[in-house]
Amino acid sequence: MKDLLWPLHAAVNPSSYKREIFPEMGEMTVKILARINNSLELVCKKLAGWILILFTLTISVQVTLRAVFSYPLSWAQDGAVMLFIWMVFLGAPVALRQRSHFIIDLFNGRVGRSSLFCDVISDILIFVFLYVLIVYGSTFVKITSSMYYSYIYVPQAVVVISIPVSAAIMTLMNIENLVKDLRTLANIGAACEGGVRNG
């Protein structure tokens, strides 16, 4: 049970884990994970950027043809929806790693260990959410593999697969966030204990 709840235990008592967890993970492992996430973040940014351009062009052409020539494109709406969904789920891992999602601050003015403790709890809850996205998103992909868009003969699974793919990438990003939070928490805990002993 302790193996399953070690992030929570480390958040409560970080100093006891400073020497146990992080040497086992190793600096090299953390650096490799950071490099992988750097590459994934770059790919997500570039793909989302290109998709944004295609999305803007699709909408612009659709509006122009409809308003000026009264000739709307039948596939433009489905195409725009597909591009928009992929753009959102490619941007989500980047936002998670940079911690730029909207946050509701329930405890104003919290600093130090209390702030980091809440961050660790948040990281753990994010893993639960990502697990749901991967499991049920994969099931949804199977269901929609035989369903096609009305005007574009493309399976809806092509779009739905963005959910588990994005969740898998976010899992790697969140592991990095959790490790950073635990290490910072452990350093603060060690510094507090050192200050008490010196006092």
Short mmCIF file of C-alpha atoms in Angstrom, two decimals:
data_model
loop_
_atom_site.label_atom_id
_atom_site.label_comp_id
_atom_site.label_asym_id
_atom_site.label_seq_id
_atom_site.Cartn_x
_atom_site.Cartn_y
_atom_site.Cartn_z
CA MET A 1 0.00 0.00 0.00
CA LYS A 2 2.89 2.32 0.77
CA ASP A 3 4.22 1.81 -2.76
CA LEU A 4 0.93 3.04 -4.20
CA LEU A 5 0.62 6.04 -1.89
CA TRP A 6 4.25 7.15 -1.82
CA PRO A 7 3.57 10.53 -3.53
CA LEU A 8 1.06 11.44 -0.83
CA HIS A 9 3.37 10.21 1.94
CA ALA A 10 6.26 12.14 0.43
CA ALA A 11 4.15 15.29 0.34
CA VAL A 12 3.32 14.93 4.06
CA ASN A 13 6.81 13.92 5.15
CA PRO A 14 9.20 14.95 2.35
CA SER A 15 12.44 14.76 4.32
CA SER A 16 12.09 11.01 4.83
CA TYR A 17 11.90 10.51 1.09
CA LYS A 18 14.65 12.83 0.01
CA ARG A 19 17.29 10.14 0.30
CA GLU A 20 15.03 7.20 -0.58
CA ILE A 21 13.22 8.21 -3.77
CA PHE A 22 15.28 10.58 -5.80
CA PRO A 23 18.61 8.72 -5.82
CA GLU A 24 16.72 5.67 -7.12
CA MET A 25 15.16 7.72 -9.87
CA GLY A 26 18.54 9.28 -10.59
CA GLU A 27 19.46 12.59 -12.08
CA MET A 28 19.95 10.93 -15.46
CA THR A 29 16.39 9.56 -15.48
CA VAL A 30 14.96 12.98 -14.70
CA LYS A 31 17.08 14.59 -17.42
CA ILE A 32 16.02 11.98 -19.98
CA LEU A 33 12.36 12.55 -19.09
CA ALA A 34 12.87 16.31 -19.43
CA ARG A 35 14.45 15.86 -22.87
CA ILE A 36 11.61 13.62 -24.02
CA ASN A 37 9.07 16.15 -22.80
CA ASN A 38 10.99 18.98 -24.47
CA SER A 39 10.74 17.14 -27.78
CA LEU A 40 7.07 16.30 -27.28
CA GLU A 41 6.29 19.89 -26.32
CA LEU A 42 8.03 21.19 -29.43
CA VAL A 43 6.16 18.74 -31.69
CA CYS A 44 2.82 19.64 -30.08
CA LYS A 45 3.50 23.34 -30.52
CA LYS A 46 4.47 23.01 -34.18
CA LEU A 47 1.55 20.72 -35.05
CA ALA A 48 -0.92 22.93 -33.20
CA GLY A 49 0.49 25.97 -35.00
CA TRP A 50 0.08 24.40 -38.44
CA ILE A 51 -3.39 23.17 -37.56
CA LEU A 52 -4.34 26.69 -36.44
CA ILE A 53 -3.26 28.00 -39.84
CA LEU A 54 -5.31 25.34 -41.66
CA PHE A 55 -8.27 25.99 -39.38
CA THR A 56 -8.13 29.74 -40.07
CA LEU A 57 -7.84 29.19 -43.83
CA THR A 58 -10.74 26.72 -43.84
CA ILE A 59 -13.04 29.09 -41.96
CA SER A 60 -11.96 32.07 -44.08
CA VAL A 61 -12.58 30.27 -47.36
CA GLN A 62 -15.92 28.95 -46.12
CA VAL A 63 -17.12 32.40 -45.02
CA THR A 64 -15.91 34.06 -48.23
CA LEU A 65 -17.53 31.52 -50.54
CA ARG A 66 -20.78 31.58 -48.60
CA ALA A 67 -21.03 35.38 -48.27
CA VAL A 68 -19.68 36.46 -51.66
CA PHE A 69 -20.47 33.61 -54.02
CA SER A 70 -23.33 31.90 -52.13
CA TYR A 71 -21.44 28.64 -52.57
CA PRO A 72 -20.69 27.08 -49.17
CA LEU A 73 -18.31 24.15 -48.96
CA SER A 74 -20.08 21.05 -47.66
CA TRP A 75 -16.96 19.63 -46.00
CA ALA A 76 -15.71 22.84 -44.38
CA GLN A 77 -17.68 22.52 -41.15
CA ASP A 78 -16.61 18.94 -40.48
CA GLY A 79 -13.05 19.77 -41.44
CA ALA A 80 -12.95 22.79 -39.13
CA VAL A 81 -14.30 20.74 -36.21
CA MET A 82 -11.66 18.05 -36.77
CA LEU A 83 -8.86 20.60 -36.88
CA PHE A 84 -10.13 22.46 -33.82
CA ILE A 85 -10.37 19.32 -31.67
CA TRP A 86 -6.85 18.22 -32.58
CA MET A 87 -5.54 21.74 -31.91
CA VAL A 88 -7.10 21.76 -28.44
CA PHE A 89 -5.74 18.35 -27.44
CA LEU A 90 -2.28 19.16 -28.78
CA GLY A 91 -2.24 22.37 -26.77
CA ALA A 92 -3.36 20.68 -23.56
CA PRO A 93 0.00 18.92 -22.83
CA VAL A 94 1.89 22.17 -23.40
CA ALA A 95 -0.44 24.03 -21.04
CA LEU A 96 -0.10 21.28 -18.42
CA ARG A 97 3.69 21.31 -18.47
CA GLN A 98 3.82 25.10 -18.30
CA ARG A 99 1.08 25.08 -15.64
CA SER A 100 -0.93 27.60 -17.63
CA HIS A 101 -4.35 26.00 -17.17
CA PHE A 102 -6.96 27.99 -15.30
CA ILE A 103 -6.56 27.49 -11.54
CA ILE A 104 -9.10 28.17 -8.82
CA ASP A 105 -7.15 29.40 -5.80
CA LEU A 106 -9.06 28.19 -2.76
CA PHE A 107 -6.39 29.17 -0.26
CA ASN A 108 -5.29 32.72 -0.91
CA GLY A 109 -1.86 33.63 0.34
CA ARG A 110 -0.64 30.08 0.86
CA VAL A 111 3.14 29.84 0.43
CA GLY A 112 6.00 27.42 1.04
CA ARG A 113 5.19 23.82 1.97
CA SER A 114 1.43 24.37 2.04
CA SER A 115 1.47 25.61 -1.54
CA LEU A 116 3.67 22.75 -2.74
CA PHE A 117 1.58 20.21 -0.84
CA CYS A 118 -1.50 21.40 -2.74
CA ASP A 119 0.47 21.18 -5.99
CA VAL A 120 1.42 17.56 -5.24
CA ILE A 121 -2.18 16.65 -4.45
CA SER A 122 -3.20 18.35 -7.70
CA ASP A 123 -0.59 16.33 -9.63
CA ILE A 124 -1.95 13.08 -8.17
CA LEU A 125 -5.55 14.00 -9.03
CA ILE A 126 -4.45 14.85 -12.57
CA PHE A 127 -3.12 11.29 -12.93
CA VAL A 128 -6.59 9.97 -12.05
CA PHE A 129 -8.17 12.23 -14.66
CA LEU A 130 -5.61 11.22 -17.30
CA TYR A 131 -6.23 7.54 -16.55
CA VAL A 132 -9.92 8.07 -17.27
CA LEU A 133 -9.11 9.86 -20.53
CA ILE A 134 -6.79 7.09 -21.71
CA VAL A 135 -9.05 4.16 -20.79
CA TYR A 136 -12.39 5.57 -21.90
CA GLY A 137 -10.86 7.55 -24.76
CA SER A 138 -9.41 4.31 -26.18
CA THR A 139 -12.83 2.66 -25.86
CA PHE A 140 -14.43 5.61 -27.63
CA VAL A 141 -11.89 5.26 -30.46
CA LYS A 142 -13.00 1.67 -31.03
CA ILE A 143 -16.66 2.69 -31.03
CA THR A 144 -16.16 5.53 -33.54
CA SER A 145 -13.87 3.58 -35.87
CA SER A 146 -16.92 2.49 -37.90
CA MET A 147 -18.64 5.91 -37.75
CA TYR A 148 -17.95 8.43 -40.51
CA TYR A 149 -18.45 12.15 -40.93
CA SER A 150 -21.31 13.22 -43.18
CA TYR A 151 -19.38 15.10 -45.86
CA ILE A 152 -15.86 13.79 -45.29
CA TYR A 153 -15.46 10.05 -45.66
CA VAL A 154 -13.16 9.84 -42.66
CA PRO A 155 -13.78 7.75 -39.53
CA GLN A 156 -14.58 9.81 -36.47
CA ALA A 157 -11.90 7.80 -34.67
CA VAL A 158 -9.32 9.92 -36.51
CA VAL A 159 -10.42 12.81 -34.33
CA VAL A 160 -11.33 10.90 -31.17
CA ILE A 161 -7.88 9.31 -30.97
CA SER A 162 -6.57 12.76 -30.07
CA ILE A 163 -8.01 12.20 -26.56
CA PRO A 164 -5.90 9.17 -25.48
CA VAL A 165 -2.86 10.45 -27.41
CA SER A 166 -3.02 13.80 -25.62
CA ALA A 167 -3.61 12.09 -22.26
CA ALA A 168 -0.57 9.83 -22.78
CA ILE A 169 1.63 12.84 -23.50
CA MET A 170 0.19 14.70 -20.52
CA THR A 171 1.02 11.70 -18.32
CA LEU A 172 4.72 12.14 -19.11
CA MET A 173 4.43 15.88 -18.54
CA ASN A 174 2.70 15.34 -15.21
CA ILE A 175 5.33 12.85 -14.02
CA GLU A 176 7.92 15.57 -14.55
CA ASN A 177 5.76 18.11 -12.68
CA LEU A 178 5.25 15.71 -9.77
CA VAL A 179 8.96 14.94 -9.48
CA LYS A 180 9.81 18.65 -9.52
CA ASP A 181 7.21 19.38 -6.83
CA LEU A 182 8.37 16.53 -4.61
CA ARG A 183 12.01 17.52 -4.92
CA THR A 184 11.24 21.13 -4.08
CA LEU A 185 9.09 20.01 -1.18
CA ALA A 186 11.86 17.73 0.07
CA ASN A 187 14.41 20.55 -0.15
CA ILE A 188 12.16 22.90 1.80
CA GLY A 189 11.53 20.19 4.41
CA ALA A 190 15.25 19.52 4.76
CA ALA A 191 15.96 23.25 5.05
CA CYS A 192 13.31 23.64 7.76
CA GLU A 193 14.72 20.70 9.72
CA GLY A 194 18.22 22.09 9.36
CA GLY A 195 17.05 25.47 10.63
CA VAL A 196 15.39 23.87 13.65
CA ARG A 197 18.52 21.88 14.50
CA ASN A 198 20.76 24.91 14.12
CA GLY A 199 18.36 26.94 16.27
#
